[in-house]
DNA sequence: TTAATTTTTTAGATAAGCCTAAAAATATAT
DNA sequence: ATATATTTTTAGGCTTATCTAAAAAATTAA
């Protein structure tokens, strides 16, 4: 039986693998988990004992097939609950994460599958992140960062990379939301800021903003 | 901040006070919680420290106003989640308790109030137990046990005292459900078993069964 | 290729929540 | 009132998940 802490470590490792290549360092996990490296070493031994990760001292870790499946399952629950909170309980997309962090640990196969059905088998969560299926498969969308679009290119907003409350609130303020059409009207070579059009309104955004918005061309 | 364990103890104490008078003994709590008396003593000290219970060594415990409110709030969450599982996710009434035991610990004011609204502010859970409001008030229904009805008396089934899966499954088998009309056709003085009519069908039930069904006359 | 730096692991503590066994207090029976 | 039985608390351990400080290994720089 998995403890909450073990589940959180698995999820952290999964997320790190998602954005980097090769073995995952103790320090990387410590940073992601907001703990100390020594705590990570302890946990990593336990997870390795349970064959959820491959672990070679000093060499980093990697999820096993079983570990990957478990992590995907936690993420599946997290994201389905986020959909539930937004679609059924009128939460805004910047309010859901903390509650989902709790709900993702609820153990009940039936619960999560019924929830999935109740929500109409959603493919993405409120931030545009894909929802793994029961087998842990995640659809791979060909989304690109808004920052990669050049002058004149168009797309539809499908996700955000940064899901922090402050960033999401900024997007709300600018009325930038998932599903909206966006066009790059101009791009400033000096700082890569761009002038965009959304909702028939035109305004400037910095590269930092553009680097955290996914669009489908 | 409350731990899950602290919450479970509060709830246990609340439930015991509900069915008995006066101070609550260490052993009673140990039995309810399925732990040892020594563990209870430890926890009782901690809850007393936090002023959630009054505790006099060797004299038993009693919830403070604050403790009572907290316990009622956990029970509120438990029962609202049970309603959700049955009403929205097609769980049966014998499947919901264990999942609700987990869900009751999720911390989010907004979540529980929105859930309440989403469910249409239900007054009772799937077992007929009343759902406390935000202030911890529980409606006091004038329900009586079916066993107290005499020959010829009629009522409507409004709740069950025993929510064990085995009892609920027995009721399902006999098609005895909340909201059904019931009439005591005959009562055997020797063992207090009774012949009843539900769903236009007539059959016998033992006193033990009748003692676990609440009816409204 | 040594020396300095960084990363990782180990050693030893701490807190929560549980346990068993023994001691102390309370309740019951003779 | 004293002995016996029951209940409750205390004492001492164990496990999980943390931490700090020190040691060991690996990496980087000179
Ligand atoms: Mn999230
Ligand atoms: Mn998300
Ligand atoms: Mn229940
Ligand atoms: Mn119930």
mmCIF file of C-alpha atoms in Angstrom, chain A residues 2-121:
data_model
loop_
_atom_site.group_PDB
_atom_site.id
_atom_site.type_symbol
_atom_site.label_atom_id
_atom_site.label_comp_id
_atom_site.label_asym_id
_atom_site.label_seq_id
_atom_site.Cartn_x
_atom_site.Cartn_y
_atom_site.Cartn_z
ATOM 1 C CA UNK A 2 1.231 3.408 -1.003
ATOM 2 C CA UNK A 3 1.462 6.293 1.437
ATOM 3 C CA UNK A 4 0.585 9.816 0.316
ATOM 4 C CA UNK A 5 4.235 10.687 0.501
ATOM 5 C CA UNK A 6 5.294 7.816 -1.717
ATOM 6 C CA UNK A 7 2.641 8.815 -4.225
ATOM 7 C CA UNK A 8 3.860 12.389 -4.219
ATOM 8 C CA UNK A 9 7.425 11.311 -4.877
ATOM 9 C CA UNK A 10 6.347 9.121 -7.786
ATOM 10 C CA UNK A 11 4.413 11.983 -9.264
ATOM 11 C CA UNK A 12 7.356 14.344 -8.828
ATOM 12 C CA UNK A 13 9.693 11.916 -10.566
ATOM 13 C CA UNK A 14 7.195 11.468 -13.374
ATOM 14 C CA UNK A 15 6.896 15.219 -13.911
ATOM 15 C CA UNK A 16 10.670 15.659 -13.959
ATOM 16 C CA UNK A 17 11.103 12.849 -16.517
ATOM 17 C CA UNK A 18 8.498 14.590 -18.598
ATOM 18 C CA UNK A 19 10.605 17.682 -19.042
ATOM 19 C CA UNK A 20 14.122 16.243 -19.065
ATOM 20 C CA UNK A 21 16.158 13.393 -20.487
ATOM 21 C CA UNK A 22 17.968 10.591 -18.722
ATOM 22 C CA UNK A 23 18.281 9.705 -15.069
ATOM 23 C CA UNK A 24 16.825 11.981 -12.450
ATOM 24 C CA UNK A 25 19.050 13.377 -9.749
ATOM 25 C CA UNK A 26 18.386 13.404 -6.039
ATOM 26 C CA UNK A 27 18.638 17.169 -6.016
ATOM 27 C CA UNK A 28 16.104 17.557 -8.810
ATOM 28 C CA UNK A 29 13.609 15.552 -6.800
ATOM 29 C CA UNK A 30 14.399 17.475 -3.631
ATOM 30 C CA UNK A 31 13.721 20.725 -5.423
ATOM 31 C CA UNK A 32 10.466 19.529 -6.958
ATOM 32 C CA UNK A 33 9.263 18.133 -3.640
ATOM 33 C CA UNK A 34 10.472 20.999 -1.519
ATOM 34 C CA UNK A 35 12.454 18.722 0.734
ATOM 35 C CA UNK A 36 16.096 17.995 1.491
ATOM 36 C CA UNK A 37 18.292 15.701 -0.537
ATOM 37 C CA UNK A 38 18.754 13.390 2.437
ATOM 38 C CA UNK A 39 15.021 12.857 2.685
ATOM 39 C CA UNK A 40 14.955 12.042 -1.002
ATOM 40 C CA UNK A 41 17.673 9.440 -0.602
ATOM 41 C CA UNK A 42 15.610 7.721 2.082
ATOM 42 C CA UNK A 43 12.462 7.668 0.009
ATOM 43 C CA UNK A 44 14.229 6.671 -3.147
ATOM 44 C CA UNK A 45 15.528 3.597 -1.358
ATOM 45 C CA UNK A 46 12.044 2.658 -0.311
ATOM 46 C CA UNK A 47 10.573 3.125 -3.772
ATOM 47 C CA UNK A 48 13.432 1.147 -5.224
ATOM 48 C CA UNK A 49 12.771 -1.613 -2.675
ATOM 49 C CA UNK A 50 9.210 -1.700 -3.989
ATOM 50 C CA UNK A 51 10.484 -1.815 -7.565
ATOM 51 C CA UNK A 52 8.723 1.381 -8.535
ATOM 52 C CA UNK A 53 11.978 3.001 -9.582
ATOM 53 C CA UNK A 54 15.407 1.892 -10.679
ATOM 54 C CA UNK A 55 17.988 3.339 -8.366
ATOM 55 C CA UNK A 56 21.767 3.229 -8.486
ATOM 56 C CA UNK A 57 23.396 5.174 -5.642
ATOM 57 C CA UNK A 58 24.948 8.384 -6.957
ATOM 58 C CA UNK A 59 23.530 7.661 -10.411
ATOM 59 C CA UNK A 60 19.976 8.888 -10.084
ATOM 60 C CA UNK A 61 16.636 7.210 -10.598
ATOM 61 C CA UNK A 62 14.181 6.262 -13.300
ATOM 62 C CA UNK A 63 10.606 4.995 -13.013
ATOM 63 C CA UNK A 64 9.941 1.325 -13.680
ATOM 64 C CA UNK A 65 6.959 0.384 -15.826
ATOM 65 C CA UNK A 66 4.951 -0.170 -12.675
ATOM 66 C CA UNK A 67 6.091 3.122 -11.177
ATOM 67 C CA UNK A 68 5.186 4.950 -14.360
ATOM 68 C CA UNK A 69 1.717 3.446 -14.323
ATOM 69 C CA UNK A 70 1.161 4.424 -10.712
ATOM 70 C CA UNK A 71 2.334 7.968 -11.310
ATOM 71 C CA UNK A 72 0.134 8.292 -14.383
ATOM 72 C CA UNK A 73 -2.782 7.068 -12.340
ATOM 73 C CA UNK A 74 -2.279 9.719 -9.692
ATOM 74 C CA UNK A 75 -2.018 12.361 -12.389
ATOM 75 C CA UNK A 76 -5.167 10.967 -14.003
ATOM 76 C CA UNK A 77 -7.009 11.419 -10.727
ATOM 77 C CA UNK A 78 -5.572 14.874 -10.169
ATOM 78 C CA UNK A 79 -6.675 16.111 -13.552
ATOM 79 C CA UNK A 80 -10.100 14.492 -13.518
ATOM 80 C CA UNK A 81 -10.793 16.123 -10.170
ATOM 81 C CA UNK A 82 -9.676 19.457 -11.591
ATOM 82 C CA UNK A 83 -12.190 19.054 -14.394
ATOM 83 C CA UNK A 84 -14.878 18.174 -11.864
ATOM 84 C CA UNK A 85 -14.166 21.234 -9.765
ATOM 85 C CA UNK A 86 -14.326 23.584 -12.738
ATOM 86 C CA UNK A 87 -17.153 21.960 -14.680
ATOM 87 C CA UNK A 88 -19.436 20.960 -11.829
ATOM 88 C CA UNK A 89 -18.561 23.061 -8.818
ATOM 89 C CA UNK A 90 -17.821 26.413 -10.427
ATOM 90 C CA UNK A 91 -14.201 26.650 -9.394
ATOM 91 C CA UNK A 92 -11.946 28.865 -11.501
ATOM 92 C CA UNK A 93 -8.864 27.337 -13.091
ATOM 93 C CA UNK A 94 -6.586 29.042 -10.618
ATOM 94 C CA UNK A 95 -8.392 27.551 -7.606
ATOM 95 C CA UNK A 96 -8.358 23.871 -8.423
ATOM 96 C CA UNK A 97 -4.795 22.697 -8.028
ATOM 97 C CA UNK A 98 -4.490 22.656 -4.232
ATOM 98 C CA UNK A 99 -7.751 20.787 -3.774
ATOM 99 C CA UNK A 100 -6.779 18.318 -6.503
ATOM 100 C CA UNK A 101 -3.504 17.709 -4.673
ATOM 101 C CA UNK A 102 -5.631 16.260 -1.876
ATOM 102 C CA UNK A 103 -8.231 14.493 -3.992
ATOM 103 C CA UNK A 104 -5.633 12.710 -6.133
ATOM 104 C CA UNK A 105 -4.848 10.427 -3.174
ATOM 105 C CA UNK A 106 -8.375 9.100 -2.723
ATOM 106 C CA UNK A 107 -8.287 5.374 -3.337
ATOM 107 C CA UNK A 108 -11.224 3.886 -5.248
ATOM 108 C CA UNK A 109 -11.148 2.439 -8.707
ATOM 109 C CA UNK A 110 -14.874 2.763 -9.037
ATOM 110 C CA UNK A 111 -14.860 6.366 -7.919
ATOM 111 C CA UNK A 112 -12.391 7.517 -10.503
ATOM 112 C CA UNK A 113 -13.914 5.577 -13.361
ATOM 113 C CA UNK A 114 -17.407 6.766 -12.556
ATOM 114 C CA UNK A 115 -16.116 10.298 -12.205
ATOM 115 C CA UNK A 116 -14.495 9.984 -15.613
ATOM 116 C CA UNK A 117 -17.821 8.882 -17.110
ATOM 117 C CA UNK A 118 -19.764 11.544 -15.216
ATOM 118 C CA UNK A 119 -17.517 14.187 -16.733
ATOM 119 C CA UNK A 120 -17.931 12.753 -20.228
ATOM 120 C CA UNK A 121 -14.426 11.263 -20.512
#
